[in-house]
Amino acid sequence: MSADPLHTLDHAGPIVTLQSHVLQQQSLIPGATGTLSWILSSLSISAKIIANKVRCARLQDVLGEAGADNVQGEKQQKLDVISNAVLLRLLGGRDGVAIVASEENEEPVIIRKDPSGEGRYCVLFDPLDGSSNLDVCGGVGTIFSILRHDPHAADAQGSLLQPGSAQVAAGYVLYGSSTVFVLTVGHGVDMFVLDPAVGAFMLVERGLRTPAASRSYSVNEGNRRTFPEGYQKYLDWAQDSGYSSRYVGSMVADVHRILLKGGVFMYPPTKKAPAGKLRLMYEANPMAMLIEQAGGKALVAPGRRVLDVQPTDIHERTPVILGSSDEVDHVAAHLG
Ligand code: AHM
Ligand code: MG
């Protein structure tokens, strides 16, 4: 019998929502209090609100520049501002959140200050990554990273500045042809798709693995002449070896493709951005955790994992090479 193409999930077996999946996982952890589950639920509600706004672009007045620059000196889009406000309001309402830090806010926002705040978390996020793609209906996304809060730290920075290896959860939401929520809590990577008729994220793949090899690279080749020499040699080698080039210019969309199909994503140092363009704490770290949990690799340079970098500033930038393990090795071999 052929599957009904209009049915929400056309395979047999239990229907699992993001919420029930998180609760199931929580029940496996001895002593878990449910705090993290509440935070993940606020991220899922934020994702649905933002997805709805993104889908209404050009119908509602949500496109275009908001008229201000963010902390990086970049033009804020109206939807950056809206998405940031949604996340701040939702996360701010959760007891378990001590501090949030966003690409759109220069300083971390302290939500709860009491020193007895044991068992609370810090949430870092890029509310709408790749927002310059909005005007052309391109894929954009929300990226998040969750760390344990240190209530004894001298200040917010002291609690936040932890290496990516300390993340307890990380993920992204891709607002593309469908809305996809990809999550790790350190036990593999699970993928959910928003069923708009039901209003819930449905589990579509558990324990996602990125292919070990795939002859494809993803980089802004317009900057090629200003890449360090090793990257240019790698690109010569990849092109001589018949590799394909795929680049959306929206990290969530590019990394999502690599997670599912394999390949390597790079944002090297350039003349314009000598330390790399991408932000360590809320772009590179969560993507690195996801990719490693899916069996891939994520480096800042040969032999240096993204997740091992000790941050010194919440908005610091880093070069990134991530994706299929064999493909990351090929890049690293050319960087010497
Ligand atoms: P943003 O956080 O200001 O949206 O910038 C990050 C984006 C990433 O999504 C993407 O990988 C990169 O910038 C693209 O940069 P470029 O246009 O230089 O290739
Ligand atoms: Mg970004």
XYZ file of C-alpha atoms in Angstrom, residues 40-324:
285
model
C 14.306 23.830 25.475
C 10.540 24.236 25.474
C 10.923 28.032 25.486
C 13.316 27.754 22.534
C 10.793 25.640 20.660
C 8.002 28.182 21.266
C 10.340 31.017 20.184
C 11.128 29.075 17.008
C 7.432 28.766 16.158
C 6.848 32.501 16.689
C 9.913 33.454 14.615
C 8.992 30.933 11.881
C 5.577 32.542 11.644
C 7.130 36.020 11.260
C 9.604 34.788 8.629
C 6.744 33.189 6.686
C 4.896 36.535 6.686
C 7.806 38.465 5.175
C 6.467 40.916 2.559
C 2.927 40.409 3.927
C 3.701 42.167 7.193
C 6.145 45.020 7.739
C 8.992 42.802 8.932
C 11.539 43.099 6.098
C 14.374 45.576 5.685
C 16.768 47.372 7.977
C 15.714 48.358 11.481
C 17.790 51.531 11.254
C 20.482 50.585 13.792
C 23.785 48.681 13.820
C 24.411 45.771 16.171
C 27.471 45.257 18.349
C 29.389 43.891 15.337
C 28.740 47.149 13.452
C 26.386 45.283 11.087
C 23.020 46.575 9.892
C 20.208 45.082 11.970
C 17.245 43.808 10.012
C 13.767 44.298 11.481
C 13.469 40.542 11.834
C 16.776 40.402 13.789
C 15.258 42.780 16.308
C 11.914 40.947 16.451
C 13.559 37.509 16.819
C 15.880 38.795 19.533
C 12.949 40.235 21.493
C 10.983 36.976 21.192
C 13.889 34.910 22.551
C 14.627 37.359 25.362
C 10.986 37.392 26.459
C 10.535 33.618 26.321
C 13.857 32.757 27.981
C 13.411 35.577 30.503
C 10.252 33.866 31.737
C 12.019 30.595 32.573
C 13.215 30.168 36.142
C 16.182 28.087 35.078
C 17.791 30.841 33.005
C 20.422 32.953 34.798
C 22.021 34.858 31.898
C 21.388 35.233 28.196
C 23.799 36.576 25.604
C 22.811 37.447 22.064
C 24.571 38.542 18.890
C 22.262 41.556 18.967
C 23.135 42.734 22.520
C 26.559 44.110 23.346
C 26.321 43.090 26.999
C 24.935 39.841 28.431
C 21.457 40.195 29.918
C 21.293 39.040 33.538
C 17.927 37.452 34.148
C 18.344 36.154 37.710
C 21.046 37.265 40.071
C 20.564 35.469 43.403
C 23.740 33.659 44.497
C 21.730 30.536 45.324
C 21.264 30.134 41.570
C 22.750 26.613 41.538
C 21.395 24.466 38.749
C 20.673 27.360 36.422
C 21.867 27.872 32.864
C 23.271 30.483 30.500
C 21.810 30.611 26.997
C 23.733 32.198 24.130
C 22.137 32.690 20.738
C 22.192 34.251 17.331
C 18.488 35.045 16.943
C 18.388 35.183 13.146
C 21.593 34.138 11.459
C 21.991 34.912 7.765
C 19.326 37.607 7.928
C 20.714 39.356 4.841
C 19.121 36.429 2.910
C 15.632 37.405 4.076
C 14.913 39.845 1.266
C 15.391 37.064 -1.275
C 13.431 34.387 0.601
C 16.633 32.466 1.454
C 17.032 30.083 4.398
C 17.806 31.748 7.739
C 18.140 30.293 11.213
C 18.383 30.618 14.983
C 21.498 29.128 16.624
C 21.743 28.445 20.385
C 24.237 27.195 22.942
C 23.444 26.268 26.564
C 26.040 26.307 29.347
C 25.785 25.707 33.089
C 25.703 28.941 35.082
C 28.381 29.455 37.709
C 26.635 31.377 40.517
C 30.028 32.049 42.141
C 31.510 33.784 39.084
C 32.473 37.431 39.682
C 30.238 38.666 36.871
C 28.187 37.555 33.855
C 31.255 37.263 31.611
C 32.898 35.044 34.236
C 30.016 32.593 34.025
C 29.692 32.748 30.235
C 33.317 32.450 29.092
C 33.485 28.646 29.003
C 34.905 26.547 26.147
C 32.461 24.869 23.772
C 33.308 21.475 25.304
C 31.334 22.629 28.380
C 28.080 23.059 26.433
C 25.250 20.927 27.852
C 23.052 21.401 24.799
C 23.220 23.109 21.427
C 21.129 23.360 18.320
C 19.630 25.417 15.557
C 16.336 26.101 13.873
C 16.345 26.413 10.086
C 13.521 28.488 8.620
C 13.683 27.020 5.127
C 11.217 25.246 2.891
C 10.165 23.644 6.176
C 11.033 24.653 9.743
C 13.588 22.236 11.170
C 14.813 22.006 14.798
C 18.128 20.180 15.230
C 19.215 19.430 18.792
C 21.933 17.737 20.811
C 22.058 17.336 24.574
C 25.329 15.440 24.257
C 23.826 12.068 23.288
C 23.752 12.310 19.494
C 21.810 14.627 17.213
C 18.052 14.513 16.687
C 16.036 16.322 14.026
C 12.456 17.592 14.218
C 10.230 19.221 11.611
C 7.443 21.659 12.464
C 4.055 20.315 11.454
C 2.184 23.600 10.925
C -1.203 21.888 11.099
C -0.474 20.510 14.574
C 1.802 23.324 15.790
C 4.420 20.885 17.088
C 7.927 19.826 16.118
C 7.832 16.129 15.150
C 10.840 13.828 15.496
C 11.891 12.776 11.992
C 15.392 11.442 12.640
C 17.134 10.196 15.770
C 20.908 9.811 16.048
C 21.734 11.664 12.837
C 25.197 10.856 11.398
C 26.972 13.062 8.880
C 28.611 11.041 6.044
C 32.359 10.517 6.656
C 33.151 11.809 3.148
C 31.424 13.768 0.400
C 33.148 15.623 -2.428
C 31.705 19.044 -1.752
C 32.965 22.261 -0.151
C 31.131 25.337 1.092
C 32.993 28.642 1.319
C 32.664 32.230 0.073
C 35.055 31.927 -2.863
C 34.732 35.642 -3.577
C 37.249 36.069 -0.750
C 39.596 33.388 -2.091
C 42.515 35.668 -2.964
C 42.696 36.918 0.603
C 42.573 33.444 2.231
C 45.822 32.128 3.786
C 47.765 30.166 1.164
C 46.845 26.690 2.506
C 43.121 27.284 1.869
C 43.884 28.347 -1.707
C 45.938 25.173 -2.222
C 43.073 23.106 -0.816
C 40.635 24.740 -3.266
C 43.010 24.011 -6.182
C 43.202 20.370 -5.033
C 39.423 20.067 -4.511
C 38.685 21.542 -7.953
C 41.281 19.277 -9.625
C 39.608 16.362 -7.805
C 36.159 17.164 -9.173
C 34.566 18.552 -5.989
C 31.274 20.478 -6.111
C 30.863 23.913 -4.583
C 27.715 24.713 -2.567
C 27.335 27.993 -0.641
C 24.131 29.653 0.527
C 25.832 32.332 2.654
C 23.638 31.465 5.621
C 25.508 29.280 8.108
C 22.464 27.356 9.323
C 21.443 26.412 5.783
C 25.026 25.518 4.789
C 25.711 23.457 7.929
C 22.321 21.734 7.691
C 23.166 20.531 4.197
C 26.540 19.258 5.408
C 24.983 17.489 8.398
C 22.634 15.616 6.083
C 24.729 15.165 2.942
C 28.337 15.620 4.048
C 31.074 17.928 2.786
C 33.091 20.664 4.447
C 32.055 24.187 5.472
C 34.763 26.812 5.942
C 34.963 30.441 6.936
C 38.717 31.160 6.817
C 40.491 34.321 7.933
C 40.205 36.975 5.198
C 41.663 40.409 4.606
C 38.377 41.942 5.784
C 38.048 39.598 8.777
C 41.577 38.495 9.789
C 40.282 36.498 12.779
C 37.470 34.944 10.730
C 33.926 36.281 10.531
C 31.883 33.808 12.549
C 31.300 34.211 16.259
C 32.825 31.525 18.490
C 30.277 31.305 21.280
C 26.921 31.352 19.496
C 27.789 30.270 15.939
C 30.918 28.081 15.855
C 30.553 26.297 19.225
C 26.960 25.060 18.857
C 27.586 23.963 15.253
C 30.832 22.236 16.325
C 29.031 20.321 19.089
C 26.318 19.193 16.658
C 28.809 18.157 13.966
C 31.000 16.227 16.437
C 27.934 14.553 17.949
C 27.025 13.484 14.408
C 30.486 11.929 13.878
C 32.139 14.850 12.033
C 34.963 17.222 12.941
C 35.152 20.954 13.683
C 38.478 22.804 13.767
C 39.740 26.366 13.989
C 43.126 25.250 12.579
C 44.852 21.900 12.016
C 44.848 19.937 15.285
C 42.790 22.589 17.146
C 39.158 21.748 17.874
C 36.654 24.596 17.949
C 35.334 23.152 21.217
C 38.737 23.485 22.947
C 39.079 27.239 22.424
C 38.960 29.198 25.688
C 36.906 32.324 24.876
C 37.992 35.717 26.133
C 35.014 37.718 24.845
C 31.428 36.631 24.244
C 31.428 38.179 20.762
C 34.870 36.958 19.651
C 35.316 35.634 16.139
C 37.058 32.526 14.901
C 37.988 30.738 11.682
C 35.890 27.580 11.186
C 36.433 24.330 9.250
C 33.695 21.777 9.948
C 31.883 18.840 8.424
C 32.616 15.272 7.290
